[in-house]
Backbone as CSV, one residue per row, in Angstrom:
resi,resn,N_x,N_y,N_z,CA_x,CA_y,CA_z,C_x,C_y,C_z
1,MET,8.666,136.585,74.869,7.946,137.047,76.042,6.878,138.062,75.621
2,LYS,5.691,137.565,75.361,4.651,138.428,74.819,3.879,139.180,75.894
3,ASN,4.036,138.802,77.154,3.304,139.489,78.222,4.179,140.502,78.965
4,VAL,5.352,140.825,78.383,6.322,141.714,79.040,6.651,142.894,78.130
5,ALA,6.686,144.079,78.736,7.179,145.266,78.034,8.310,145.877,78.847
6,VAL,9.369,146.269,78.159,10.501,146.942,78.791,10.470,148.408,78.395
7,LEU,10.641,149.296,79.363,10.620,150.734,79.141,11.957,151.343,79.534
8,SER,12.435,152.254,78.712,13.619,153.025,79.072,13.487,154.398,78.421
9,CYS,14.456,155.273,78.684,14.329,156.626,78.152,15.642,157.382,78.238
10,TRP,15.715,158.434,77.458,16.757,159.446,77.581,16.195,160.753,77.056
11,PHE,16.248,161.776,77.871,15.755,163.091,77.483,16.921,164.070,77.446
12,GLY,17.146,164.635,76.277,18.254,165.570,76.125,19.157,165.169,74.984
13,HIS,20.345,165.741,74.947,21.336,165.417,73.936,21.979,164.072,74.260
14,LYS,22.577,163.453,73.252,23.199,162.154,73.470,24.352,162.246,74.463
15,PHE,25.182,163.273,74.305,26.312,163.480,75.208,26.095,164.778,75.978
16,ASN,26.250,164.703,77.290,26.009,165.860,78.139,27.148,166.857,78.094
17,LYS,26.774,168.116,77.971,27.743,169.199,78.111,27.733,169.661,79.564
18,PRO,28.857,170.126,80.087,28.865,170.641,81.465,27.811,171.725,81.631
19,LEU,27.122,171.700,82.764,26.069,172.677,83.004,26.645,174.075,83.224
20,LYS,27.901,174.136,83.679,28.575,175.410,83.869,29.980,175.338,83.275
21,ILE,30.391,176.384,82.599,31.762,176.465,82.086,32.522,177.447,82.970
22,ASN,33.272,176.911,83.890,33.976,177.761,84.848,35.473,177.479,84.914
23,SER,35.969,176.754,83.894,37.403,176.474,83.840,37.758,176.033,82.429
24,LEU,39.035,175.962,82.155,39.490,175.484,80.849,39.059,174.039,80.624
25,ILE,39.063,173.254,81.685,38.679,171.838,81.572,37.211,171.706,81.167
26,THR,36.325,172.452,81.846,34.906,172.357,81.503,34.631,172.940,80.116
27,CYS,35.427,173.918,79.702,35.296,174.463,78.350,35.627,173.395,77.313
28,LYS,36.698,172.640,77.557,37.077,171.552,76.654,36.006,170.471,76.634
29,GLN,35.439,170.158,77.817,34.388,169.151,77.896,33.150,169.581,77.099
30,TRP,32.822,170.866,77.175,31.670,171.395,76.444,31.878,171.262,74.939
31,LEU,33.076,171.640,74.478,33.380,171.548,73.052,33.395,170.096,72.576
32,TYR,33.957,169.220,73.403,34.053,167.801,73.065,32.653,167.194,72.921
33,ALA,31.759,167.507,73.866,30.396,166.987,73.804,29.645,167.561,72.609
34,LYS,29.879,168.836,72.315,29.232,169.490,71.180,29.592,168.776,69.880
35,ILE,30.864,168.454,69.722,31.324,167.762,68.519,30.717,166.362,68.431
36,LYS,30.716,165.628,69.542,30.199,164.263,69.547,28.703,164.222,69.237
37,ASN,27.959,165.224,69.709,26.527,165.259,69.440,26.211,165.464,67.962
38,LEU,27.166,166.001,67.208,26.960,166.255,65.786,27.297,165.042,64.916
39,LEU,28.053,164.103,65.470,28.475,162.941,64.693,27.418,161.847,64.736
40,SER,27.337,161.049,63.682,26.373,159.945,63.654,26.823,158.849,64.611
41,TYR,25.852,158.047,65.057,26.183,156.990,66.015,27.097,155.929,65.393
42,ARG,26.999,155.739,64.067,27.869,154.740,63.419,29.334,155.170,63.485
43,ILE,29.576,156.456,63.270,30.952,156.970,63.379,31.427,156.869,64.819
44,LEU,30.551,157.218,65.767,30.925,157.154,67.176,31.223,155.724,67.609
45,ASP,30.452,154.764,67.080,30.717,153.357,67.390,32.109,152.945,66.916
46,VAL,32.457,153.380,65.700,33.778,153.053,65.152,34.885,153.672,66.009
47,LEU,34.616,154.878,66.515,35.606,155.569,67.338,35.645,155.055,68.771
48,GLY,34.710,154.184,69.115,34.728,153.563,70.435,34.004,154.315,71.528
49,PHE,33.123,155.267,71.172,32.382,156.004,72.183,31.163,155.204,72.636
50,ILE,30.882,155.250,73.929,29.730,154.546,74.484,28.516,155.461,74.408
51,SER,27.511,155.049,73.677,26.307,155.849,73.507,25.413,155.735,74.730
52,ILE,24.559,156.716,74.911,23.553,156.648,75.968,22.415,155.712,75.569
53,ILE,22.362,155.323,74.287,21.325,154.406,73.806,21.853,152.978,73.881
54,PRO,21.339,152.146,74.771,21.808,150.767,74.886,21.110,149.840,73.903
55,GLN,21.669,148.682,73.692,20.978,147.637,72.936,19.775,147.186,73.750
56,ALA,18.654,146.956,73.095,17.459,146.500,73.802,17.714,145.141,74.455
57,PRO,17.047,144.849,75.567,17.228,143.557,76.238,16.937,142.387,75.310
58,GLN,17.686,141.329,75.472,17.538,140.151,74.626,16.257,139.395,74.964
59,GLY,15.607,138.886,73.933,14.462,138.006,74.125,13.144,138.691,74.413
60,VAL,13.092,140.026,74.307,11.846,140.760,74.564,11.443,141.502,73.295
61,GLU,10.248,141.229,72.811,9.781,141.856,71.571,9.365,143.307,71.780
62,SER,8.769,143.598,72.925,8.159,144.913,73.158,9.028,145.767,74.066
63,CYS,9.953,146.493,73.451,10.856,147.380,74.179,10.615,148.804,73.700
64,TYR,10.283,149.707,74.598,9.911,151.069,74.251,10.914,152.058,74.842
65,PHE,11.453,152.902,73.972,12.436,153.893,74.411,11.865,155.281,74.163
66,TYR,11.745,156.066,75.235,11.125,157.393,75.171,12.196,158.474,75.135
67,SER,11.968,159.471,74.282,12.912,160.580,74.193,12.226,161.803,73.593
68,ASN,12.770,162.967,73.917,12.316,164.214,73.290,13.269,164.644,72.177
69,ASN,14.205,163.776,71.832,15.232,164.094,70.838,15.037,163.210,69.608
70,LYS,14.434,163.771,68.559,14.144,162.987,67.350,15.420,162.523,66.643
71,ARG,16.532,163.192,66.899,17.783,162.792,66.259,18.272,161.434,66.757
72,LEU,17.702,160.957,67.852,18.096,159.652,68.386,17.270,158.501,67.800
73,LYS,16.240,158.819,67.029,15.292,157.795,66.584,15.966,156.673,65.801
74,THR,16.823,157.006,64.849,17.442,155.970,64.012,18.267,155.014,64.853
75,GLU,19.056,155.549,65.773,19.874,154.681,66.619,19.004,153.856,67.554
76,VAL,17.973,154.460,68.125,17.071,153.744,69.026,16.465,152.533,68.314
77,GLN,15.974,152.741,67.099,15.359,151.649,66.351,16.396,150.615,65.923
78,PHE,17.580,151.066,65.536,18.647,150.158,65.142,19.019,149.220,66.290
79,LYS,18.902,149.714,67.507,19.289,148.921,68.680,18.126,148.143,69.284
80,GLY,17.037,148.030,68.536,15.982,147.087,68.906,14.830,147.641,69.700
81,TRP,14.740,148.950,69.836,13.653,149.566,70.588,12.589,150.147,69.640
82,HIS,11.377,150.302,70.150,10.373,151.133,69.506,10.604,152.558,70.007
83,PHE,10.732,153.497,69.099,10.984,154.885,69.488,9.667,155.577,69.829
84,CYS,9.595,156.197,71.007,8.397,156.897,71.455,8.761,158.358,71.714
85,PHE,8.227,159.233,70.901,8.597,160.642,71.006,7.752,161.356,72.054
86,VAL,8.418,162.169,72.883,7.755,162.994,73.888,8.073,164.448,73.570
87,GLU,7.061,165.232,73.338,7.261,166.643,72.988,7.746,167.426,74.198
88,SER,8.940,168.005,74.077,9.498,168.805,75.169,10.775,169.473,74.686
89,ASP,11.165,170.545,75.360,12.433,171.189,75.035,13.587,170.226,75.293
90,ILE,14.627,170.322,74.484,15.799,169.464,74.659,16.820,170.198,75.510
91,ASN,16.968,169.765,76.746,17.948,170.317,77.670,19.068,169.310,77.874
92,ASN,20.044,169.698,78.637,21.088,168.761,79.035,20.444,167.573,79.752
93,GLY,20.921,166.392,79.464,20.346,165.193,80.071,20.447,165.145,81.577
94,GLU,21.372,165.903,82.147,21.537,165.926,83.600,20.846,167.136,84.227
95,SER,20.059,167.869,83.466,19.347,169.021,84.014,18.140,168.554,84.814
96,ILE,17.597,169.449,85.628,16.400,169.124,86.402,15.238,168.794,85.463
97,ALA,15.068,169.614,84.417,13.944,169.411,83.500,14.000,168.046,82.830
98,SER,15.172,167.673,82.315,15.299,166.372,81.647,15.155,165.224,82.628
99,SER,15.716,165.382,83.815,15.619,164.331,84.827,14.172,164.112,85.255
100,LEU,13.410,165.186,85.389,12.005,165.040,85.774,11.173,164.405,84.666
101,LEU,11.522,164.670,83.413,10.827,164.001,82.309,10.997,162.484,82.391
102,ALA,12.194,162.063,82.768,12.454,160.621,82.888,11.556,159.974,83.937
103,LYS,11.157,160.731,84.957,10.282,160.175,86.001,8.902,159.842,85.435
104,LYS,8.495,160.528,84.364,7.211,160.207,83.737,7.199,158.766,83.234
105,VAL,8.332,158.323,82.712,8.429,156.956,82.214,8.632,155.984,83.374
106,LYS,9.558,156.319,84.253,9.887,155.437,85.379,8.661,155.126,86.236
107,PHE,7.805,156.137,86.448,6.655,155.971,87.326,5.331,155.933,86.559
108,LEU,5.407,155.486,85.315,4.237,155.111,84.514,3.232,156.250,84.351
109,GLN,3.746,157.446,84.075,2.889,158.610,83.885,2.687,158.947,82.407
110,ILE,3.265,158.138,81.525,3.142,158.401,80.101,1.894,157.700,79.556
111,ASP,1.499,158.062,78.353,0.357,157.428,77.689,0.630,155.935,77.576
112,ASP,-0.241,155.129,78.169,0.022,153.687,78.223,-0.658,152.899,77.110
113,ALA,-1.015,153.581,76.032,-1.690,152.887,74.932,-0.825,151.771,74.362
114,ASN,0.504,151.953,74.415,1.410,150.948,73.851,1.491,149.680,74.690
115,PHE,1.283,149.817,76.003,1.596,148.664,76.862,0.532,148.376,77.925
116,SER,-0.666,148.907,77.789,-1.692,148.721,78.823,-2.104,147.258,78.986
117,HIS,-1.877,146.437,77.974,-2.318,145.043,78.027,-1.246,144.088,78.543
118,PHE,-0.054,144.590,78.865,1.019,143.715,79.329,0.863,143.407,80.823
119,GLU,1.224,142.189,81.194,1.172,141.789,82.601,2.374,142.320,83.383
120,HIS,3.514,142.410,82.724,4.738,142.843,83.394,5.342,144.041,82.667
121,LEU,5.617,145.108,83.409,6.326,146.268,82.891,7.636,146.383,83.648
122,ILE,8.729,146.469,82.908,10.034,146.582,83.547,10.711,147.846,83.047
123,TYR,10.902,148.778,83.965,11.603,150.020,83.634,13.093,149.862,83.928
124,MET,13.937,150.385,83.021,15.383,150.363,83.215,15.963,151.710,82.828
125,ASP,16.760,152.316,83.701,17.540,153.475,83.284,18.411,153.067,82.105
126,SER,18.707,154.001,81.223,19.502,153.653,80.035,20.903,153.164,80.399
127,ARG,21.372,153.491,81.602,22.690,153.019,82.043,22.597,151.734,82.876
128,ARG,21.392,151.238,83.067,21.205,150.068,83.932,20.391,148.972,83.240
129,VAL,20.598,148.811,81.970,19.856,147.789,81.229,20.340,146.397,81.628
130,THR,19.395,145.501,81.799,19.709,144.122,82.142,19.004,143.174,81.168
131,ASP,19.592,142.008,80.977,18.979,140.972,80.140,18.332,139.879,80.985
132,GLU,18.311,140.046,82.296,17.794,139.015,83.202,16.274,139.137,83.377
133,ILE,15.567,139.189,82.274,14.131,139.443,82.306,13.360,138.296,82.968
134,THR,13.644,137.076,82.545,12.956,135.915,83.124,13.208,135.829,84.616
135,HIS,14.439,136.056,85.019,14.820,136.018,86.433,14.035,137.071,87.225
136,ILE,13.909,138.267,86.677,13.184,139.343,87.352,11.714,138.973,87.535
137,ILE,11.089,138.452,86.490,9.666,138.090,86.561,9.443,136.990,87.597
138,GLU,10.333,136.014,87.616,10.198,134.914,88.578,10.338,135.405,90.016
139,LYS,11.196,136.385,90.236,11.428,136.878,91.596,10.351,137.853,92.063
140,ASN,9.641,138.464,91.123,8.659,139.481,91.491,7.366,138.814,91.947
141,GLN,7.308,138.492,93.227,6.168,137.773,93.778,5.136,138.684,94.444
142,LYS,5.494,139.965,94.651,4.607,140.852,95.409,3.894,141.896,94.557
143,GLY,4.570,142.380,93.510,3.995,143.436,92.695,5.055,144.376,92.157
144,VAL,5.962,144.835,93.042,7.065,145.705,92.636,8.372,145.071,93.094
145,LEU,9.289,144.937,92.154,10.612,144.386,92.476,11.672,145.405,92.097
146,LEU,12.608,145.644,93.010,13.757,146.501,92.728,14.911,146.077,93.613
147,ARG,16.041,146.730,93.430,17.244,146.362,94.173,17.531,147.379,95.270
148,TYR,18.208,146.918,96.325,18.785,147.858,97.274,20.003,148.512,96.632
149,GLU,20.350,149.689,97.109,21.603,150.309,96.698,22.766,149.384,97.063
150,ALA,23.747,149.281,96.157,24.904,148.433,96.426,25.657,148.916,97.664
151,LYS,25.756,150.238,97.818,26.363,150.832,99.007,25.294,150.916,100.089
152,LEU,25.567,150.350,101.242,24.583,150.331,102.320,24.259,151.748,102.786
153,LYS,22.985,152.113,102.682,22.486,153.396,103.180,21.253,153.081,104.030
154,PRO,21.426,152.968,105.326,20.334,152.497,106.180,19.228,153.511,106.465
155,SER,19.420,154.761,106.085,18.362,155.737,106.342,18.256,156.743,105.207
156,ILE,17.163,157.474,105.206,16.928,158.484,104.176,17.976,159.585,104.224
157,TRP,18.512,159.848,105.411,19.486,160.929,105.556,20.809,160.604,104.882
158,HIS,21.150,159.330,104.755,22.351,158.940,104.007,22.206,159.320,102.531
159,GLU,21.023,159.103,101.994,20.785,159.444,100.591,20.736,160.966,100.398
160,VAL,20.151,161.671,101.357,20.096,163.130,101.285,21.501,163.722,101.242
161,GLU,22.370,163.259,102.138,23.733,163.807,102.195,24.500,163.540,100.909
162,GLU,24.341,162.347,100.357,25.053,162.028,99.119,24.493,162.843,97.951
163,ALA,23.196,163.049,97.932,22.568,163.785,96.834,22.998,165.247,96.804
164,LYS,23.394,165.797,97.925,23.816,167.196,97.984,25.041,167.461,97.119
165,GLY,25.736,166.420,96.729,26.935,166.579,95.906,26.646,166.809,94.434
166,GLN,25.378,166.670,94.020,25.020,166.908,92.621,24.110,168.119,92.524
167,GLU,24.452,169.026,91.643,23.778,170.321,91.578,22.277,170.195,91.376
168,ARG,21.853,169.319,90.466,20.421,169.265,90.164,19.621,168.679,91.321
169,TYR,20.262,167.893,92.174,19.593,167.376,93.365,19.642,168.381,94.515
170,ALA,20.747,169.084,94.622,20.957,169.988,95.753,20.112,171.255,95.652
171,LYS,19.758,171.645,94.441,19.110,172.950,94.235,17.847,173.109,95.064
172,HIS,17.027,172.072,95.156,15.779,172.152,95.908,15.786,171.217,97.122
173,MET,16.969,170.978,97.668,17.074,170.045,98.783,16.446,170.596,100.055
174,ASP,16.500,171.907,100.271,15.872,172.474,101.474,14.379,172.173,101.507
175,LYS,13.709,172.363,100.356,12.282,172.041,100.274,12.043,170.549,100.482
176,THR,12.952,169.742,99.950,12.831,168.291,100.087,12.956,167.874,101.545
177,ILE,13.898,168.470,102.257,14.092,168.147,103.682,12.862,168.567,104.490
178,ASP,12.284,169.716,104.164,11.045,170.137,104.837,9.937,169.115,104.595
179,PHE,9.861,168.614,103.360,8.862,167.600,103.011,9.077,166.334,103.838
180,ILE,10.333,165.927,103.973,10.659,164.732,104.770,10.214,164.917,106.216
181,HIS,10.542,166.056,106.803,10.173,166.299,108.203,8.663,166.289,108.396
182,THR,7.929,166.830,107.428,6.466,166.811,107.508,5.945,165.382,107.539
183,LYS,6.520,164.532,106.698,6.098,163.127,106.663,6.508,162.389,107.933
184,LEU,7.680,162.695,108.463,8.128,162.043,109.696,7.191,162.382,110.855
185,GLN,6.686,163.603,110.880,5.747,164.011,111.920,4.425,163.256,111.812
186,LYS,4.158,162.732,110.608,2.915,161.987,110.392,3.094,160.487,110.594
187,GLY,4.279,160.077,111.057,4.497,158.669,111.373,5.362,157.892,110.412
188,TYR,5.840,158.536,109.355,6.777,157.864,108.456,8.119,157.698,109.170
189,CYS,8.955,156.812,108.655,10.213,156.470,109.325,11.410,156.860,108.472
190,ALA,12.426,157.458,109.111,13.647,157.820,108.383,14.541,156.615,108.153
191,ASN,14.438,155.622,109.030,15.309,154.450,108.944,14.703,153.379,108.044
192,ASN,14.790,153.651,106.772,14.323,152.705,105.759,15.458,152.570,104.751
193,ARG,15.969,151.379,104.579,17.151,151.182,103.726,16.887,151.676,102.306
194,ILE,17.847,152.399,101.735,17.677,153.013,100.424,17.658,151.962,99.325
195,MET,16.660,152.085,98.455,16.516,151.196,97.300,16.913,151.943,96.033
196,ASN,17.438,151.198,95.083,17.882,151.770,93.808,16.744,151.660,92.799
197,THR,16.303,152.806,92.283,15.164,152.808,91.353,15.603,152.739,89.888
198,GLY,16.850,152.365,89.644,17.342,152.255,88.267,16.703,151.127,87.488
199,ILE,16.265,150.081,88.193,15.488,148.985,87.593,14.262,148.792,88.465
200,LEU,13.087,148.907,87.856,11.826,148.739,88.574,10.936,147.787,87.786
201,ALA,10.551,146.690,88.415,9.666,145.720,87.762,8.281,145.819,88.386
202,TYR,7.289,145.961,87.528,5.900,146.083,87.979,5.098,144.882,87.464
203,ALA,4.497,144.112,88.378,3.596,143.020,87.999,2.171,143.575,88.028
204,MET,1.725,144.105,86.918,0.469,144.842,86.872,-0.748,143.943,87.060
205,ASN,-0.612,142.671,86.732,-1.744,141.756,86.899,-1.970,141.412,88.362
206,ALA,-0.955,141.648,89.203,-1.061,141.285,90.615,-1.613,142.427,91.465
207,GLN,-0.964,143.593,91.383,-1.323,144.715,92.250,-1.375,146.017,91.454
208,GLY,-2.031,145.995,90.320,-2.002,147.133,89.412,-2.461,148.437,90.028
209,SER,-3.565,148.430,90.763,-4.105,149.685,91.303,-3.195,150.256,92.380
210,GLU,-2.654,149.412,93.237,-1.739,149.888,94.283,-0.422,150.379,93.676
211,ILE,0.052,149.692,92.651,1.278,150.119,91.965,1.096,151.507,91.384
212,LYS,-0.027,151.738,90.735,-0.281,153.056,90.135,-0.405,154.132,91.205
213,ALA,-1.007,153.793,92.339,-1.137,154.764,93.430,0.231,155.150,93.974
214,LEU,1.101,154.169,94.170,2.466,154.440,94.650,3.231,155.283,93.639
215,CYS,3.171,154.888,92.381,3.881,155.629,91.334,3.391,157.076,91.256
216,ASN,2.084,157.261,91.381,1.536,158.615,91.345,2.067,159.460,92.495
217,GLU,2.135,158.878,93.681,2.620,159.623,94.847,4.065,160.060,94.673
218,VAL,4.903,159.137,94.238,6.327,159.460,94.094,6.528,160.478,92.980
219,TYR,5.857,160.273,91.858,6.002,161.212,90.746,5.518,162.610,91.127
220,ASN,4.365,162.689,91.743,3.820,163.995,92.115,4.719,164.727,93.096
221,ALA,5.356,163.996,93.991,6.288,164.622,94.934,7.520,165.145,94.204
222,CYS,8.031,164.384,93.241,9.171,164.844,92.437,8.839,166.161,91.743
223,ILE,7.649,166.238,91.149,7.240,167.439,90.422,6.994,168.598,91.384
224,GLN,6.299,168.328,92.459,5.986,169.369,93.444,7.260,170.012,93.999
225,LEU,8.249,169.188,94.298,9.486,169.670,94.911,10.558,170.031,93.882
226,LYS,10.284,169.749,92.614,11.292,169.899,91.554,12.560,169.133,91.933
227,GLN,12.331,167.933,92.455,13.417,167.111,92.983,13.533,165.813,92.172
228,PRO,14.524,165.719,91.272,14.671,164.510,90.471,15.344,163.337,91.201
229,GLU,15.783,163.557,92.426,16.410,162.469,93.187,15.289,161.630,93.800
230,CYS,14.720,160.761,92.972,13.508,160.048,93.367,13.765,158.965,94.415
231,GLN,15.014,158.553,94.604,15.273,157.514,95.603,14.988,158.016,97.016
232,ILE,15.197,159.314,97.243,14.840,159.901,98.535,13.332,159.781,98.750
233,LEU,12.567,160.163,97.745,11.111,160.174,97.866,10.531,158.768,97.875
234,TRP,11.150,157.869,97.123,10.713,156.468,97.150,10.927,155.879,98.539
235,CYS,12.066,156.151,99.140,12.388,155.648,100.485,11.294,156.023,101.475
236,LEU,10.767,157.218,101.324,9.757,157.729,102.248,8.353,157.255,101.881
237,LEU,7.949,157.516,100.645,6.561,157.330,100.251,6.176,155.882,99.984
238,SER,7.166,155.023,99.811,6.861,153.617,99.564,6.488,152.867,100.845
239,GLN,6.701,153.474,101.999,6.498,152.755,103.266,5.086,152.204,103.461
240,PRO,4.044,152.950,103.126,2.696,152.366,103.284,2.396,151.234,102.300
241,TYR,3.263,151.065,101.305,3.048,150.041,100.274,4.006,148.862,100.432
242,SER,4.559,148.687,101.618,5.600,147.666,101.816,5.121,146.256,101.484
243,ASP,3.802,146.030,101.574,3.285,144.690,101.303,3.358,144.310,99.834
244,ILE,3.542,145.304,98.942,3.634,144.973,97.514,5.063,145.171,96.974
245,ILE,6.000,145.509,97.849,7.372,145.801,97.410,8.324,144.711,97.867
246,GLN,9.149,144.262,96.940,10.187,143.280,97.239,11.524,143.844,96.780
247,ALA,12.418,144.089,97.725,13.754,144.597,97.399,14.769,143.483,97.591
248,VAL,15.693,143.363,96.631,16.726,142.331,96.687,18.095,143.004,96.663
249,GLU,19.103,142.274,97.040,20.461,142.816,96.998,20.842,143.102,95.542
250,SER,21.686,144.091,95.351,22.052,144.509,93.992,22.691,143.386,93.189
251,SER,23.371,142.461,93.862,24.047,141.358,93.166,23.067,140.345,92.582
252,GLU,21.802,140.386,93.010,20.828,139.403,92.546,20.266,139.731,91.164
253,ILE,20.383,140.992,90.742,19.970,141.376,89.400,21.100,142.202,88.816
254,LYS,21.783,141.650,87.850,22.968,142.298,87.311,22.633,143.103,86.048
255,SER,23.063,144.350,86.037,22.933,145.151,84.818,24.198,144.986,83.983
256,ARG,24.121,145.323,82.711,25.285,145.171,81.845,26.462,146.023,82.304
257,SER,26.144,147.223,82.805,27.192,148.148,83.209,27.744,147.864,84.587
258,GLY,27.055,147.000,85.337,27.460,146.724,86.704,26.893,147.709,87.701
259,LEU,26.093,148.690,87.234,25.528,149.688,88.140,24.225,149.175,88.767
């Protein structure tokens, strides 16, 4: 598949340490992650640990994996990806800073010298890699293809309530809710079924300029609000672009992990 590029990323350490140590359990988790981050991926494979670096999708020559952690380069290349280094501090992978860096890749804000000539760009979270590349391209008839959340969430408020359970999403949720209300006053709708942005397929030859405009809006809102929960912002800001978006049920595109 010479007209397709697959993009994925991981920013931070390979294994996440708890963001707060407030109990004996979290202390043990911190020490355990610290030890695992020091071991080579070959040893971890033998021990049966699941790495954050997945095998590149089958049948695609141009797979690009972005990271700010140079220690991951050997494993990334071993697993079939081109390693793309992004200069940035290495924080916990679940931190706000690391999560926002991932949005640069997801919403096509990185230097596109590697893939500007490809007709199809498919972004996959490192935990949501799929090998159904041909199937995705065939189904993407409008410009952007993604899945609905497996759990039915018929409005933006369902996603907001669930996001409050994670610290990095909850921290700036008040500002995010104010942003939502401002958009609702301008005619946007809260009742838009939540889509999962873990896999995003872009047909750049079809609607390239509109795709970039949508991606810019969502990314800029994430940065402005310091809100890495991009599904909330996608639910809202994608509405004027509905003519180029095709959402399918989660069962129609299967990831290796089932997520």
